[in-house]
């Protein structure tokens, strides 16, 4: 009976190694693990069938998403002394680096195999990309050095991975150096190389240089891809240069680059931010003509645009249209509407939407609570704002700098500096770092209360933490110090403003000058 089972399994195994991964795995499930374990010892370690079997098992499990099982068979393969080829190791490494928190596991395998298993250029390329994705550029360049020592030269894919990694890690100078080095050694950058560099430059605030690289890309005969066009158009729309974005859109279509929903959403968003909602709707029509269906993001952008233009009837019409298009409104959809109605003081509608959202099973987020808190603060209802704050805490949502900032702003505006100070101090307990906006709120609040020394304390603390107070904070503190007879401290702040590149206004100079005159009069009276 055992011999018959063995023959049956051997036949299945021979079939399995010739099948595609999904079919092979279906077949593999028919073999009990205990039978499989008992069959393998019948094969000689030098048997080609055993090597192919192990390779197939690793491949099947990796391609079916069961990386740990693939790794187990890989380890057993090595333990039996069977030679591991790169085409078995590489897919396993790639699968591991793509998993969440899988990089360290992949690194241990890769690092342990150096000198024991034959690696090829793809093995090194996979690990370099993995290091870059894990933001471990030190290891990435370590692998690059090892790759060259082994006699392999990095290809354009490896160079692109390194440039992308440096950009994402904020090492933009190093990314530039790598890009220039490619040209020196005669390695032509491809579409993806240019695109990751352009995107990296934009994300690091180097817009002018990003546009220059984009033009250089076209001059070099490299056709920008969809991602490059979308990236450039997004930046232009964010900067309010919607007309230039449409020029690129036309160029893109002329060059035969197929646009996608992201392209249209970018342009629709640009138009909505310019309050050109009618033109945005017209673009949705053009989008449909090209066979592209608007998605939920499209509707959210349009609804936000309508709220910004205070066309709430149209916003609600689009909201109801979402369902008719076979979509479901999301938390973002509700937050956009709640925010829109809150900004015009229609809290009844905002709260109705909140209740409807909860009926649909959509939980409020920090953003939802902050929107409502801010709305009640602007309506001079601090009590209700703090009720919402308490509800947020009960829901287990962690407060952030925006949430507390909204409350501090309301308290400062009401002149309740005692409560504002208490809330400010609570930020340290919650391990939340106050930003420059909150410091400026506190400074403004204390100045309005004629407590210039407390304002000065916050201004000094702000500077110690590397933040730059805004001109209004300086002006209010200087004014408060002058009114309190602290002219010398006021003059020192004027000097600080100048050192920071902030130009004191004529009003500030006049305040300090008036304080000087007042001091002279007091001194002359004493004489």
Coordinates of C-alpha atoms in Angstrom, one line a residue, residues 149-503:
X149 CA 33.5 43.5 -6.3
X150 CA 31.8 40.4 -7.7
X151 CA 32.2 41.7 -11.2
X152 CA 28.7 43.0 -11.9
X153 CA 28.0 46.5 -13.0
X154 CA 24.7 48.2 -12.0
X155 CA 22.2 48.6 -14.7
X156 CA 19.7 51.5 -15.2
X157 CA 17.2 49.8 -12.9
X158 CA 19.8 49.7 -10.0
X159 CA 20.8 53.4 -10.6
X160 CA 17.2 54.4 -10.6
X161 CA 16.5 52.6 -7.4
X162 CA 19.4 54.4 -5.7
X163 CA 18.3 57.8 -7.0
X164 CA 14.7 57.1 -5.8
X165 CA 16.0 55.9 -2.4
X166 CA 18.1 59.0 -1.9
X167 CA 15.2 61.3 -2.9
X168 CA 12.8 59.6 -0.5
X169 CA 15.5 59.8 2.2
X170 CA 16.0 63.5 1.7
X171 CA 19.5 63.0 0.3
X172 CA 18.8 65.1 -2.8
X173 CA 22.4 66.1 -3.4
X174 CA 23.5 62.5 -3.5
X175 CA 20.6 61.7 -5.9
X176 CA 21.9 64.5 -8.2
X177 CA 25.4 63.1 -8.1
X178 CA 24.2 59.6 -9.0
X179 CA 22.2 61.0 -11.9
X180 CA 25.2 63.0 -13.3
X181 CA 27.4 59.9 -12.7
X182 CA 25.1 57.9 -15.0
X183 CA 25.7 60.2 -17.9
X184 CA 29.5 60.3 -17.2
X185 CA 29.7 56.5 -17.6
X186 CA 27.4 56.4 -20.6
X187 CA 24.3 55.0 -18.8
X188 CA 21.3 56.7 -20.3
X189 CA 18.6 57.5 -17.8
X190 CA 15.2 56.1 -18.8
X191 CA 11.6 57.4 -18.2
X192 CA 11.5 56.1 -14.7
X193 CA 14.9 57.5 -13.8
X194 CA 13.9 61.0 -14.8
X195 CA 10.5 60.7 -13.2
X196 CA 11.8 59.7 -9.7
X197 CA 14.4 62.5 -9.8
X198 CA 11.7 65.1 -10.8
X199 CA 9.4 63.9 -8.1
X200 CA 12.2 63.9 -5.6
X201 CA 13.2 67.5 -6.5
X202 CA 9.5 68.6 -6.1
X203 CA 9.1 66.9 -2.8
X204 CA 12.3 68.6 -1.5
X205 CA 11.0 72.0 -2.6
X206 CA 13.3 72.4 -5.6
X207 CA 10.5 73.2 -8.1
X208 CA 12.6 75.2 -10.6
X209 CA 15.2 72.4 -10.8
X210 CA 12.4 69.8 -11.2
X211 CA 11.0 71.6 -14.2
X212 CA 14.5 72.0 -15.7
X213 CA 15.0 68.2 -15.4
X214 CA 11.6 67.7 -17.0
X215 CA 12.6 69.8 -20.0
X216 CA 16.0 68.1 -20.2
X217 CA 14.2 64.8 -20.3
X218 CA 12.2 65.8 -23.4
X219 CA 15.4 67.3 -25.0
X220 CA 17.2 64.0 -24.5
X221 CA 14.5 62.2 -26.5
X222 CA 13.0 60.4 -23.5
X223 CA 9.2 60.6 -23.7
X224 CA 7.7 61.5 -20.3
X225 CA 5.4 58.8 -19.0
X226 CA 2.0 59.2 -17.4
X227 CA 3.5 59.4 -13.9
X228 CA 5.9 62.2 -14.9
X229 CA 3.1 64.2 -16.5
X230 CA 0.8 63.7 -13.5
X231 CA 3.5 64.8 -11.1
X232 CA 4.2 68.0 -13.0
X233 CA 0.5 68.8 -13.5
X234 CA -0.2 68.2 -9.8
X235 CA 2.6 70.7 -8.8
X236 CA 1.3 73.3 -11.2
X237 CA -2.3 73.0 -10.0
X238 CA -1.1 73.2 -6.3
X239 CA 0.7 76.5 -7.3
X240 CA -2.4 77.8 -9.0
X241 CA -0.9 77.6 -12.5
X242 CA -3.9 75.6 -13.9
X243 CA -3.5 77.1 -17.4
X244 CA 0.1 75.7 -17.6
X245 CA -1.2 72.3 -16.3
X246 CA -3.7 72.2 -19.2
X247 CA -0.9 73.0 -21.7
X248 CA 0.9 69.9 -20.5
X249 CA -2.3 68.0 -20.6
X250 CA -2.7 68.9 -24.3
X251 CA 1.0 68.0 -24.9
X252 CA 0.4 64.7 -23.3
X253 CA -2.5 63.8 -25.5
X254 CA -0.6 65.0 -28.6
X255 CA 2.3 62.7 -27.7
X256 CA -0.1 59.7 -27.4
X257 CA 0.3 59.3 -23.6
X258 CA -2.9 57.9 -22.3
X259 CA -4.2 59.8 -19.3
X260 CA -6.0 58.2 -16.4
X261 CA -8.4 59.1 -13.6
X262 CA -5.6 60.6 -11.6
X263 CA -4.8 63.0 -14.5
X264 CA -8.4 64.3 -14.6
X265 CA -8.7 64.4 -10.8
X266 CA -5.6 66.6 -10.7
X267 CA -7.0 69.1 -13.2
X268 CA -10.5 69.0 -11.7
X269 CA -8.9 69.8 -8.3
X270 CA -6.9 72.7 -9.8
X271 CA -10.1 74.2 -11.3
X272 CA -12.1 73.8 -8.1
X273 CA -9.4 75.6 -6.1
X274 CA -9.7 78.4 -8.6
X275 CA -13.5 78.4 -8.0
X276 CA -14.0 77.3 -11.6
X277 CA -16.5 74.6 -10.6
X278 CA -18.5 74.7 -13.9
X279 CA -15.3 74.2 -15.9
X280 CA -14.4 71.3 -13.6
X281 CA -17.8 69.6 -14.2
X282 CA -17.3 70.1 -18.0
X283 CA -14.0 68.3 -17.6
X284 CA -15.8 65.4 -16.0
X285 CA -17.9 65.2 -19.1
X286 CA -14.8 65.0 -21.3
X287 CA -13.4 62.4 -19.0
X288 CA -16.5 60.2 -19.5
X289 CA -16.2 60.7 -23.3
X290 CA -12.8 59.1 -23.2
X291 CA -14.2 56.1 -21.5
X292 CA -13.0 56.9 -17.9
X293 CA -15.5 56.8 -15.1
X294 CA -15.2 59.4 -12.3
X295 CA -14.3 57.7 -9.0
X296 CA -15.1 58.7 -5.4
X297 CA -12.1 61.0 -5.3
X298 CA -13.5 62.9 -8.3
X299 CA -16.8 63.4 -6.5
X300 CA -15.1 64.4 -3.3
X301 CA -13.0 67.0 -5.1
X302 CA -16.2 68.4 -6.9
X303 CA -18.2 68.5 -3.6
X304 CA -15.3 70.4 -1.9
X305 CA -15.2 72.8 -4.9
X306 CA -18.9 73.4 -4.6
X307 CA -18.6 74.0 -0.8
X308 CA -15.8 76.4 -1.4
X309 CA -18.0 78.3 -3.9
X310 CA -20.9 78.1 -1.4
X311 CA -23.1 76.2 -3.9
X312 CA -24.4 73.8 -1.3
X313 CA -27.4 72.7 -3.4
X314 CA -25.0 71.4 -6.1
X315 CA -22.7 69.9 -3.4
X316 CA -25.7 67.9 -2.0
X317 CA -26.8 66.9 -5.6
X318 CA -23.3 65.5 -6.2
X319 CA -23.5 63.7 -2.9
X320 CA -26.7 61.9 -3.9
X321 CA -25.2 61.2 -7.3
X322 CA -22.4 59.2 -5.7
X323 CA -24.8 56.3 -4.9
X324 CA -26.5 56.4 -8.3
X325 CA -23.0 55.9 -9.8
X326 CA -22.7 52.7 -7.8
X327 CA -20.3 54.2 -5.3
X328 CA -20.6 54.8 -1.5
X329 CA -19.7 58.0 0.3
X330 CA -16.7 57.7 2.5
X331 CA -15.5 59.4 5.7
X332 CA -13.7 62.0 3.4
X333 CA -16.9 62.8 1.6
X334 CA -18.8 63.4 4.9
X335 CA -15.8 65.4 6.3
X336 CA -15.8 67.7 3.2
X337 CA -19.6 68.4 3.6
X338 CA -19.5 68.8 7.4
X339 CA -16.5 71.2 7.0
X340 CA -18.4 73.2 4.2
X341 CA -21.6 73.6 6.2
X342 CA -19.6 74.4 9.4
X343 CA -17.7 77.2 7.7
X344 CA -20.9 79.0 6.9
X345 CA -22.3 78.5 10.4
X346 CA -24.9 75.9 9.3
X347 CA -24.2 73.6 12.3
X348 CA -27.7 72.0 12.1
X349 CA -26.9 70.5 8.6
X350 CA -23.3 69.6 9.8
X351 CA -24.7 67.6 12.7
X352 CA -27.4 66.0 10.6
X353 CA -24.6 64.8 8.2
X354 CA -22.7 63.5 11.3
X355 CA -25.7 61.5 12.4
X356 CA -26.2 60.1 8.9
X357 CA -22.6 59.1 8.7
X358 CA -22.8 57.2 12.0
X359 CA -26.0 55.4 10.8
X360 CA -24.0 54.2 7.8
X361 CA -21.5 52.8 10.2
X362 CA -18.7 55.3 9.4
X363 CA -16.9 56.3 12.5
X364 CA -15.9 59.9 13.1
X365 CA -12.1 60.6 12.8
X366 CA -9.9 63.2 14.4
X367 CA -10.5 65.4 11.4
X368 CA -14.3 65.2 11.9
X369 CA -14.0 66.2 15.6
X370 CA -11.6 69.0 14.9
X371 CA -13.9 70.4 12.2
X372 CA -16.8 70.5 14.6
X373 CA -14.8 71.9 17.5
X374 CA -13.5 74.7 15.3
X375 CA -17.0 75.4 14.1
X376 CA -18.4 75.7 17.6
X377 CA -15.4 77.9 18.6
X378 CA -16.1 80.3 15.8
X379 CA -19.8 80.4 16.9
X380 CA -18.6 81.4 20.3
X381 CA -19.8 78.1 21.9
X382 CA -16.6 76.9 23.8
X383 CA -18.7 74.7 26.0
X384 CA -20.0 72.6 23.1
X385 CA -16.4 72.6 21.6
X386 CA -15.1 71.0 24.8
X387 CA -18.0 68.5 24.8
X388 CA -16.9 67.3 21.4
X389 CA -13.3 67.2 22.6
X390 CA -14.4 64.9 25.5
X391 CA -16.4 62.7 23.1
X392 CA -13.2 62.4 21.0
X393 CA -11.2 61.2 24.0
X394 CA -13.9 58.7 25.0
X395 CA -13.9 57.3 21.4
X396 CA -10.2 56.4 22.0
X397 CA -8.9 58.8 19.4
X398 CA -5.5 60.4 20.2
X399 CA -5.6 64.2 20.0
X400 CA -3.0 65.9 17.9
X401 CA -1.5 69.4 17.5
X402 CA -4.4 70.5 15.2
X403 CA -7.1 69.4 17.7
X404 CA -5.5 71.2 20.7
X405 CA -4.6 74.1 18.5
X406 CA -8.3 74.7 17.6
X407 CA -9.2 74.8 21.3
X408 CA -6.2 77.1 22.3
X409 CA -7.2 79.5 19.5
X410 CA -10.7 79.7 20.9
X411 CA -9.6 80.2 24.5
X412 CA -7.1 82.9 23.4
X413 CA -9.7 84.7 21.4
X414 CA -12.0 84.7 24.4
X415 CA -9.2 86.0 26.7
X416 CA -9.2 82.9 28.8
X417 CA -5.4 82.6 29.1
X418 CA -5.6 80.5 32.3
X419 CA -7.4 77.7 30.5
X420 CA -5.3 78.2 27.3
X421 CA -2.1 77.9 29.4
X422 CA -3.4 74.7 31.1
X423 CA -4.2 73.2 27.7
X424 CA -0.8 74.2 26.4
X425 CA 0.9 72.5 29.4
X426 CA -1.1 69.3 28.8
X427 CA 0.5 68.9 25.4
X428 CA 3.8 67.9 27.1
X429 CA 1.9 65.2 29.1
X430 CA 0.4 63.9 25.8
X431 CA 3.8 64.0 24.1
X432 CA 2.5 66.5 21.5
X433 CA 5.0 69.2 20.4
X434 CA 3.5 72.7 20.0
X435 CA 4.0 74.1 16.6
X436 CA 4.7 77.7 15.6
X437 CA 1.0 78.5 15.1
X438 CA 0.2 77.5 18.7
X439 CA 3.1 79.6 20.0
X440 CA 1.9 82.6 18.0
X441 CA -1.7 82.1 19.4
X442 CA -0.4 82.1 23.0
X443 CA 1.8 85.2 22.3
X444 CA -1.1 87.0 20.8
X445 CA -3.4 86.1 23.6
X446 CA -1.0 87.3 26.3
X447 CA -0.4 90.5 24.5
X448 CA -4.1 91.3 24.3
X449 CA -4.3 90.7 28.1
X450 CA -1.4 93.2 28.6
X451 CA 0.9 90.5 29.9
X452 CA 3.9 91.3 27.7
X453 CA 6.5 89.4 29.9
X454 CA 4.6 86.2 29.5
X455 CA 4.4 86.8 25.7
X456 CA 8.1 87.4 25.7
X457 CA 8.7 84.1 27.6
X458 CA 6.8 82.2 24.9
X459 CA 8.7 84.1 22.1
X460 CA 12.0 83.2 23.7
X461 CA 11.0 79.5 24.1
X462 CA 9.9 79.5 20.5
X463 CA 13.3 80.7 19.4
X464 CA 15.1 78.1 21.6
X465 CA 13.2 75.4 19.8
X466 CA 14.3 76.6 16.4
X467 CA 11.0 78.2 15.4
X468 CA 10.6 81.7 13.9
X469 CA 7.8 83.8 15.4
X470 CA 5.7 85.6 12.8
X471 CA 5.8 89.4 12.3
X472 CA 2.5 89.8 14.1
X473 CA 3.9 88.0 17.2
X474 CA 6.9 90.3 17.2
X475 CA 4.7 93.4 16.7
X476 CA 2.3 92.5 19.5
X477 CA 5.1 91.7 21.9
X478 CA 7.0 94.9 21.1
X479 CA 3.8 96.9 21.5
X480 CA 3.1 95.2 24.9
X481 CA 6.6 95.8 26.1
X482 CA 6.5 99.5 25.1
X483 CA 3.2 100.0 26.9
X484 CA 4.6 98.3 30.0
X485 CA 7.7 100.6 30.0
X486 CA 10.1 97.8 28.9
X487 CA 11.6 99.8 26.0
X488 CA 15.1 98.1 26.1
X489 CA 13.5 94.6 25.7
X490 CA 11.4 96.0 22.9
X491 CA 14.5 97.4 21.1
X492 CA 16.2 94.0 21.5
X493 CA 13.3 92.3 19.8
X494 CA 13.5 94.8 16.9
X495 CA 17.1 93.7 16.4
X496 CA 16.1 90.1 16.5
X497 CA 13.5 90.7 13.8
X498 CA 16.2 92.2 11.6
X499 CA 18.6 89.3 12.2
X500 CA 15.9 86.9 11.2
X501 CA 15.2 88.7 7.9
X502 CA 11.9 90.1 9.1
X503 CA 11.5 93.8 8.2

